[in-house]
Coordinates of C-alpha atoms in Angstrom, one line a residue:
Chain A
X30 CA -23.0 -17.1 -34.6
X31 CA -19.8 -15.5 -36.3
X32 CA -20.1 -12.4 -34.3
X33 CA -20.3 -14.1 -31.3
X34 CA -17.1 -16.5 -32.1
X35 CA -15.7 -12.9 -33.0
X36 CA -16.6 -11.6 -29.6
X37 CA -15.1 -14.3 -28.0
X38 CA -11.8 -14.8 -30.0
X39 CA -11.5 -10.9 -28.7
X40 CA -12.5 -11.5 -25.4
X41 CA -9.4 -14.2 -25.4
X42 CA -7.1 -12.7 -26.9
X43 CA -7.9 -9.4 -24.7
X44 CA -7.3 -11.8 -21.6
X45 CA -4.1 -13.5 -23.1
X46 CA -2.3 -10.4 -24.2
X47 CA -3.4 -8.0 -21.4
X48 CA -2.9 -10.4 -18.7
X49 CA 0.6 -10.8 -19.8
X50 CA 1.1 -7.0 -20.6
X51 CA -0.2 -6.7 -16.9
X52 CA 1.8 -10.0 -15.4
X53 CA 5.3 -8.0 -14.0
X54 CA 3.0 -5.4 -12.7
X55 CA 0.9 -8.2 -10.7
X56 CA 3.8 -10.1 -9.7
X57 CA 5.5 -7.1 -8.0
X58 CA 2.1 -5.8 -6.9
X59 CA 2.0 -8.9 -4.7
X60 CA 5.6 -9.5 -3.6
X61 CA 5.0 -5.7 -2.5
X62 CA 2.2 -6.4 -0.7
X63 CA 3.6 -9.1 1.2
X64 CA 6.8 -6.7 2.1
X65 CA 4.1 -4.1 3.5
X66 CA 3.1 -6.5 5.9
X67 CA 6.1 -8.6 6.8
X68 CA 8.8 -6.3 6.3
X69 CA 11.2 -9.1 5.2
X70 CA 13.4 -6.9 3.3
X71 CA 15.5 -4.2 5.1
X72 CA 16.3 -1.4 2.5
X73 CA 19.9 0.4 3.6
X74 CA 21.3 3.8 1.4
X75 CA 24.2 2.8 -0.1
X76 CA 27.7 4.1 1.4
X77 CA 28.5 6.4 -1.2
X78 CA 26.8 9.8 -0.4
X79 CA 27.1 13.2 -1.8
X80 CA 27.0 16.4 0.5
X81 CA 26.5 19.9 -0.8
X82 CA 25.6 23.3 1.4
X83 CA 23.1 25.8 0.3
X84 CA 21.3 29.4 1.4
X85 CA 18.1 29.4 1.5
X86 CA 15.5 31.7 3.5
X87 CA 14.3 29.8 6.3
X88 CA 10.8 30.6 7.4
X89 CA 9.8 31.7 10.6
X90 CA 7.3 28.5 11.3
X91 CA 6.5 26.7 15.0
X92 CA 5.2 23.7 13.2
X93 CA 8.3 21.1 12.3
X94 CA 6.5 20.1 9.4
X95 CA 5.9 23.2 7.9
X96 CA 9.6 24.2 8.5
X97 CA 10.5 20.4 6.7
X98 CA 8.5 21.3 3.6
X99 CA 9.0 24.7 3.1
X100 CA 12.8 24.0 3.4
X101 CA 12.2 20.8 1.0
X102 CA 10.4 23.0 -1.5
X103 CA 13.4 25.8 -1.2
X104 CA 15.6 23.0 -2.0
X105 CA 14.0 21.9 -4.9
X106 CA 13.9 18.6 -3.7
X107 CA 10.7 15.9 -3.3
X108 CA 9.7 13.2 -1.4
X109 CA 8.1 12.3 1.6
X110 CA 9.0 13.6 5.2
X111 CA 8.9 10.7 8.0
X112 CA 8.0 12.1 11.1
X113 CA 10.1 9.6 13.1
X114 CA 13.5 10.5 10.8
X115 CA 14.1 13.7 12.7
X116 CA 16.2 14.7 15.7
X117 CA 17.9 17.5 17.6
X118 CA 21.6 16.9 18.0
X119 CA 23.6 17.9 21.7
X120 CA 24.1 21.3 19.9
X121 CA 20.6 22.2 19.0
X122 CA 21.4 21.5 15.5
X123 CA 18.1 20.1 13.6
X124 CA 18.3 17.4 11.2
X125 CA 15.4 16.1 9.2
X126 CA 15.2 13.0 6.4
X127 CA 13.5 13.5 2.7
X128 CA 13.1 10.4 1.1
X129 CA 11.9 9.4 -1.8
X130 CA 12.3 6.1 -4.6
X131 CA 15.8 6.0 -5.3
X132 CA 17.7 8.6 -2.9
X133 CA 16.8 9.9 0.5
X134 CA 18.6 13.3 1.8
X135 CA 19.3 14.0 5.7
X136 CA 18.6 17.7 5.6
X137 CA 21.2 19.9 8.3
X138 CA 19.3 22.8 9.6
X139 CA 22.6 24.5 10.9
X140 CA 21.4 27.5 11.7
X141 CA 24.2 29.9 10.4
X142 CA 22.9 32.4 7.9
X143 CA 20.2 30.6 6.9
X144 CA 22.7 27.5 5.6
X145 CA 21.6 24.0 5.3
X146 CA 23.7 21.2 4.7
X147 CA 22.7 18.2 2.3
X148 CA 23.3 14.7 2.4
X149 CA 22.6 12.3 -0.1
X150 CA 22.1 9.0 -1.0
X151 CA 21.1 6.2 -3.5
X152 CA 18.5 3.7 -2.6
X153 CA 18.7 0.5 -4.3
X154 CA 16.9 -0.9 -7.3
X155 CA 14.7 -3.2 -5.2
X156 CA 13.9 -0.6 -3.0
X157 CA 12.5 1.5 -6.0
X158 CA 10.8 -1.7 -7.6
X159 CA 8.6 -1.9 -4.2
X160 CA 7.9 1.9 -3.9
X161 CA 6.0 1.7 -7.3
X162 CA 3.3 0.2 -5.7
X163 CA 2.5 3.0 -3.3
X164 CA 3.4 6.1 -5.5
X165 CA 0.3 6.1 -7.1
X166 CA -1.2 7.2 -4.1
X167 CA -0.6 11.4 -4.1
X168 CA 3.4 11.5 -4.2
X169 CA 4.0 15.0 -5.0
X170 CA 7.3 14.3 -7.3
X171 CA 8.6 14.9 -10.9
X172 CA 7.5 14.6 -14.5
X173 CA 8.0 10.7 -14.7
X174 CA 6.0 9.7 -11.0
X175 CA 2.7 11.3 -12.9
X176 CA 3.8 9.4 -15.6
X177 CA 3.6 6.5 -13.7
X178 CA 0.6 7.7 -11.6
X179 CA -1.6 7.2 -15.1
X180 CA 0.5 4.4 -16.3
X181 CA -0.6 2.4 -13.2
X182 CA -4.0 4.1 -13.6
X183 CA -4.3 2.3 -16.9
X184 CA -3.1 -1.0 -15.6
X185 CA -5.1 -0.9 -12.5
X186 CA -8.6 -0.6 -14.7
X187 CA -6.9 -3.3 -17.0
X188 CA -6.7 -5.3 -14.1
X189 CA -10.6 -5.3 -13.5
X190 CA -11.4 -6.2 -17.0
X191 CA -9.0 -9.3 -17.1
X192 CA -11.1 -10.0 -13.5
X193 CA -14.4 -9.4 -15.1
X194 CA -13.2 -11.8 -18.1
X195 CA -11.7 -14.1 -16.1
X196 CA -14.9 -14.6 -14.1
X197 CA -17.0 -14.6 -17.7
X198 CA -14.6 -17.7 -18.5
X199 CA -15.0 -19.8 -15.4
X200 CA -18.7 -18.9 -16.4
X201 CA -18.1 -20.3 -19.7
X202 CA -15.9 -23.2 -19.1
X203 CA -14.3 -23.4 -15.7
X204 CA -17.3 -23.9 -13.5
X205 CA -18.4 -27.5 -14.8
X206 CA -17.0 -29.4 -11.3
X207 CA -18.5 -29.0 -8.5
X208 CA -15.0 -28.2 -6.6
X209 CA -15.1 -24.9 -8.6
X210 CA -18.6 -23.7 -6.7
X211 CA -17.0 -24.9 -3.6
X212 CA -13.9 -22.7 -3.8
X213 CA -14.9 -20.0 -5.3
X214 CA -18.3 -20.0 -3.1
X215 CA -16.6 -20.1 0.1
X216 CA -13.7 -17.9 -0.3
X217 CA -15.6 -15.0 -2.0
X218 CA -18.9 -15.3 0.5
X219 CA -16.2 -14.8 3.1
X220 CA -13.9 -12.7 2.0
X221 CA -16.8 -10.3 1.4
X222 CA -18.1 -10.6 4.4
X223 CA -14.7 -9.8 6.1
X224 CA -15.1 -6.4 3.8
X225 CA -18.4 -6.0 5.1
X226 CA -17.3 -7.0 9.0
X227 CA -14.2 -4.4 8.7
X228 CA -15.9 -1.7 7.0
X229 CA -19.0 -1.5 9.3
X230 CA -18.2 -3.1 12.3
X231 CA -14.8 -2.5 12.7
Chain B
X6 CA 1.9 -42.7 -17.6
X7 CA -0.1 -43.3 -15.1
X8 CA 0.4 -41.2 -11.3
X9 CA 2.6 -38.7 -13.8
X10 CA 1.7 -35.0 -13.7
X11 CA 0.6 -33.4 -16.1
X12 CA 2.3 -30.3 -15.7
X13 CA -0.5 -28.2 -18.4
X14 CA -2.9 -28.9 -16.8
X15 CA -1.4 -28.6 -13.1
X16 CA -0.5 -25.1 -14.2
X17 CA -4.0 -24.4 -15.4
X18 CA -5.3 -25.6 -11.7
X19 CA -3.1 -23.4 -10.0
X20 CA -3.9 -20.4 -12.3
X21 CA -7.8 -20.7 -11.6
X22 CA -7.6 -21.5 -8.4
X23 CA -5.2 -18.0 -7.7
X24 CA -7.6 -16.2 -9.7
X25 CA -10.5 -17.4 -7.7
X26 CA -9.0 -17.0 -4.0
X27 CA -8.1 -13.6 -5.9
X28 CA -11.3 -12.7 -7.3
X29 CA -12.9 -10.8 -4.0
X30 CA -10.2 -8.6 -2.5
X31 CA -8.3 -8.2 -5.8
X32 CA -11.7 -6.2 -7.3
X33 CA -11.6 -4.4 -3.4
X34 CA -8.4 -3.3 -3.7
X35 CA -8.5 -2.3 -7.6
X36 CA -11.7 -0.3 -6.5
X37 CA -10.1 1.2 -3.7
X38 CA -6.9 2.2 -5.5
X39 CA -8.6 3.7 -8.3
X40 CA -10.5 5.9 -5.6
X41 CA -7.3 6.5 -3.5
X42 CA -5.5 7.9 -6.6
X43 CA -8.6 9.9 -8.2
X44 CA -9.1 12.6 -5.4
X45 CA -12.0 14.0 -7.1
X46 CA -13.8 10.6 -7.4
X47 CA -14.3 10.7 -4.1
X48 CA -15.5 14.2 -2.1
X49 CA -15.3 14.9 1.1
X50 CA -12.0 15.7 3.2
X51 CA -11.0 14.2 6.1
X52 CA -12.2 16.5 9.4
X53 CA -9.8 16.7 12.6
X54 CA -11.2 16.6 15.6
X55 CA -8.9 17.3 19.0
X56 CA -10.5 17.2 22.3
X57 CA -9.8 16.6 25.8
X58 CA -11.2 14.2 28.2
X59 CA -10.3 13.9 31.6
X60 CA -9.0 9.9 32.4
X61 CA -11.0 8.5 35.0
X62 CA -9.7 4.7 34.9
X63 CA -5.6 4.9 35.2
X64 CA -3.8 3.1 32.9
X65 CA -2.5 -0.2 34.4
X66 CA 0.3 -1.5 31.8
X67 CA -2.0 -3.9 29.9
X68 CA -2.6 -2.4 26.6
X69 CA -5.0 -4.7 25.2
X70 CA -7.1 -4.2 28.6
X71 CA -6.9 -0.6 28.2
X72 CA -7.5 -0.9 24.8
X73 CA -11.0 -2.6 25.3
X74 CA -11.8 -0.1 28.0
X75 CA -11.4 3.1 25.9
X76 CA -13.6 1.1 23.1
X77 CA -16.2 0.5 25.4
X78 CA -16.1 3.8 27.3
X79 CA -15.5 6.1 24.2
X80 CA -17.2 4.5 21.5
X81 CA -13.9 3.9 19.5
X82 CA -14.1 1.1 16.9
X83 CA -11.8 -0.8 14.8
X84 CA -8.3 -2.2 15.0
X85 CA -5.9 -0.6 17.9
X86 CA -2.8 0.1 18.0
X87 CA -0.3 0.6 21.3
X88 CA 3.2 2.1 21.3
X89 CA 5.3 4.1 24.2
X90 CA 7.6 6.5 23.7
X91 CA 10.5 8.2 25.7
X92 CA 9.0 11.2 27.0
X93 CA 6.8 8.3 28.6
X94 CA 4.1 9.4 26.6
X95 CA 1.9 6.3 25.6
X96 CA -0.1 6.2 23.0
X97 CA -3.3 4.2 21.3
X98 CA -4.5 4.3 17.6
X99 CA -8.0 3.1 17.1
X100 CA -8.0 2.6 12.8
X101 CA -11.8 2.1 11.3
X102 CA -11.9 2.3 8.1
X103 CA -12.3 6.4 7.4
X104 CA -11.9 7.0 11.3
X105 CA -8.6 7.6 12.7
X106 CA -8.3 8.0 16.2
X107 CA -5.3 8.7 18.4
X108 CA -5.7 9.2 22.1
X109 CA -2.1 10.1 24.2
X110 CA -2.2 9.4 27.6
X111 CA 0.5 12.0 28.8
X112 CA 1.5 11.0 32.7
X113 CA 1.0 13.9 34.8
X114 CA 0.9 13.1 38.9
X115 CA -1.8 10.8 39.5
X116 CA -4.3 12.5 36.4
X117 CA -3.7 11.8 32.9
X118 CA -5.5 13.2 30.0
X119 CA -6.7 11.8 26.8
X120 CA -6.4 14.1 23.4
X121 CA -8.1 12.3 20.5
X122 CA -8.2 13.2 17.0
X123 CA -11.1 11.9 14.8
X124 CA -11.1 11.7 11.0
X125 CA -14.4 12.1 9.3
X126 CA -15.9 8.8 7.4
X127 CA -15.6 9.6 3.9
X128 CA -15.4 7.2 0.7
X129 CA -12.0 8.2 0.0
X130 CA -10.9 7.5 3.7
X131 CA -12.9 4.7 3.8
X132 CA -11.3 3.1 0.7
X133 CA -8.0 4.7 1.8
X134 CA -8.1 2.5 5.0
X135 CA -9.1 -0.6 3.6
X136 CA -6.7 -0.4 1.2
X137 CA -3.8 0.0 3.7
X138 CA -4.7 -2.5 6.3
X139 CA -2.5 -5.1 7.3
X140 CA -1.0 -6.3 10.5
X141 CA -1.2 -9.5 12.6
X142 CA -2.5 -7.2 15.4
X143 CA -5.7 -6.1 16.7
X144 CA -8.3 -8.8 17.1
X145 CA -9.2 -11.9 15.5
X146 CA -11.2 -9.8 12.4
X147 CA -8.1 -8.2 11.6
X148 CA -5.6 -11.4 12.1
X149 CA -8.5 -13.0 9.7
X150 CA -7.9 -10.0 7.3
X151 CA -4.0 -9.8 7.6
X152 CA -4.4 -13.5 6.2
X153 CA -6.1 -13.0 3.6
X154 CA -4.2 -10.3 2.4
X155 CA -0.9 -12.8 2.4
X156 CA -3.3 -15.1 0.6
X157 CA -4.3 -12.9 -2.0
X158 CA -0.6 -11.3 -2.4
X159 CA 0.6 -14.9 -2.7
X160 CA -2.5 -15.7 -5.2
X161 CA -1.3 -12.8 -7.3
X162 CA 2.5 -13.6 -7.8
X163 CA 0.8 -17.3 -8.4
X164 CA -1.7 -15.9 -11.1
X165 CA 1.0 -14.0 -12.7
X166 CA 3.6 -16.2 -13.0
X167 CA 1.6 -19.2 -14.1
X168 CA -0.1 -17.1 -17.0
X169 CA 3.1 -16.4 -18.5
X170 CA 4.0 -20.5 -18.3
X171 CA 0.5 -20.9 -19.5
X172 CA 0.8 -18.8 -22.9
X173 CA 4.9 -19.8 -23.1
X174 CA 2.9 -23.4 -23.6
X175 CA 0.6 -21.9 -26.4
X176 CA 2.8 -19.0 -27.5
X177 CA 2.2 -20.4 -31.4
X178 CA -1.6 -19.5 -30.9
X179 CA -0.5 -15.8 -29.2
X180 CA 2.7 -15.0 -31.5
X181 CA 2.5 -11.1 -29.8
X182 CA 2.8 -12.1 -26.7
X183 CA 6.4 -11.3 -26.1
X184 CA 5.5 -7.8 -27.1
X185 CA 3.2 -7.0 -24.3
X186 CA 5.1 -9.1 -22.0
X187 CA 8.5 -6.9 -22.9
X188 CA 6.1 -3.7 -23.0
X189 CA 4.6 -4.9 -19.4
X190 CA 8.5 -5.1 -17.8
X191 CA 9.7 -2.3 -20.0
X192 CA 7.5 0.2 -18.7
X193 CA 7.8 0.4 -14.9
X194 CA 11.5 -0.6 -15.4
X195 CA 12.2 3.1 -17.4
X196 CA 10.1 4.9 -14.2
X197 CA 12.6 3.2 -11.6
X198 CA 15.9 3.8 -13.6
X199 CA 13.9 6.9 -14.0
X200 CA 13.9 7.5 -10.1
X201 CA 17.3 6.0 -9.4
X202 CA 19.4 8.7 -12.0
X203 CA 17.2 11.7 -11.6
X204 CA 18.1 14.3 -8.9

């Protein structure tokens, strides 16, 4: 009896204190999520930009995105390259876009001894608050983004204990009314069979 | 007293009924991020397939028509896509979860050719697709999905927000609680000051 008070006292507190460890990380998750599909935020670079040239050896490469990454890799720059951020200018001049949380670059190809001009600028907080969600997907980028890969990694299996608990609790407690069975009954049976609908049927 | 809330237990309802419209997708999306993160979880790579197909039926400026023929006549499944470019170069995505297909109808005289590319069905495309879905577009299975996904995203910030209020009501019971909610903020706050001031 003692062990099992025990067991549950930790299963509370586990639920308590992880769920508000995990609470900023589920808020933003969602708001996120609802950007992803509504798009009500537009994120602009700021005005202020910095420009810098460098020389680097420009491969000989048909393939635009092969020429983007090698010359991203030269730079020693990371991020992502949007296909539709590229152009040709009236003069044949190529210009590409790296962007990443906090800063995206508009990369001149100039073609003059191998000389490529830089342009940079700072994304906003917001705009890096809603790119954590994403990131964890395979962003190539520094020290801290793997930092945050397993930090997220960490949350994300948090997550499904505080779900598994949660359901223990209804289990235990919640799921004395009637209403609960109802709810819970016909939003899971169909949101798993919307899984099952999308997944096999398509 | 009496017709006054009682804002405890309101908060309470709010926080199990968010966690239970969560329940579902939130453990399909958990799932499916785990597995799009963990490479190795998952084997199997995606395989690109390009081929060419000579268009017999001409495209006649209804995309969702169009769209419906190319299903039937091709086999594609899942939620389409339409967009035209330029060049005049038009364009329809078919996206099943762990099949991607793109077929271009590029105008040329009165014969037009279809190129599609086909990604093979593997978990981590699978998951990989699921997880990404959203639109309003594409049938009533996917305007049924795009729902729930705003329902679940709005459940979250719901279930989040009202268990902080919840333990701020019983913080004497949970006296560590502003530890892991400081720890919780603290963390993915350092990784975006992290991103904005590093080169």
């Amino acid at each position: 009896m003692r062990g099992t008070v025990n067991t549950n006292t930790f299963l509370r507190k586990l639920h308590v204190y992880g769920g508000l460890f995990l609470s900023f990380y589920v808020i933003i998750l969602g708001i996120s999520s609802l950007q992803f599909q509504h798009h009500f935020l537009e994120f602009q670079p700021g005005s202020k930009s910095v420009s810098w040239e460098q020389h680097i050896q420009i491969p000989e490469v048909e393939d635009n995105n092969e020429l983007k990454s090698a010359i991203r890799d030269s730079l020693d720059l990371n991020g992502y390259l949007p296909w539709w951020r590229e152009y040709t200018d009236s003069l044949g001049i190529y210009h590409f876009l790296i962007s990443r949380p906090g800063k995206q670059y508009w990369v001149t190809v100039t073609g003059e001894d191998d000389l490529i001009r830089i342009d940079e600028s700072r994304m906003s907080i917001m705009s890096v608050v809603f790119a954590l969600h994403p990131l964890t997907a395979g962003f190539e980028g520094p020290g801290f983004a793997k930092i945050w890969r397993i930090i997220s990694e960490i949350m994300s299996i948090l997550l499904l204990v505080i779900i598994v608990l949660t359901l223990q609790m209804w289990l235990a407690k919640s799921f004395t009314k009637a209403w609960s069975w109802v709810i819970v009954g016909s939003v899971a049976s169909f949101s798993i069979l919307l899984i099952i609908l999308v997944w096999l049927v398509g | 007293m009496a017709g006054r809330i009682n804002i405890t237990r309101t908060i309470r309802v709010i926080h199990l009924v968010s966690s239970m419209v969560l329940l579902v997708f939130l453990m399909m999306y958990t799932i499916t991020g785990i597995l799009i993160t963990h490479k190795n979880l998952a084997h199997g790579e995606p395989r690109v397939i390009h081929s060419k197909v000579l268009m017999e039926k001409p495209f006649d400026n209804s995309s969702q028509e169009y769209a419906r023929y190319l299903k039937k006549e091709y086999g594609f499944k899942g939620k389409y896509g339409y967009r035209e470019y330029e060049n005049g170069n038009r364009e329809f995505s078919f996206n099943f979860p762990g099949e991607w297909v793109k077929v271009n109808l590029t105008p040329s005289m009165d014969t037009l050719h279809i190129q599609y590319t086909e990604t093979e069905r593997t978990l981590r495309t699978v998951a990989h697709n699921l997880h990404g879905m959203r639109g309003f577009k594409g049938g009533w299975v996917y305007v049924c999905w795009a729902i729930f996904y705003d329902l679940s995203a709005a459940a979250l910030i719901l279930f989040g927000i009202t268990g902080i209020l919840m333990w701020l009501r019983a913080k004497k019971r949970f006296p560590f609680g502003w530890w892991f909610l400081a720890a919780g903020i603290l963390v993915p706050l350092a990784i975006v000051l992290a991103f904005l001031f590093s080169r």
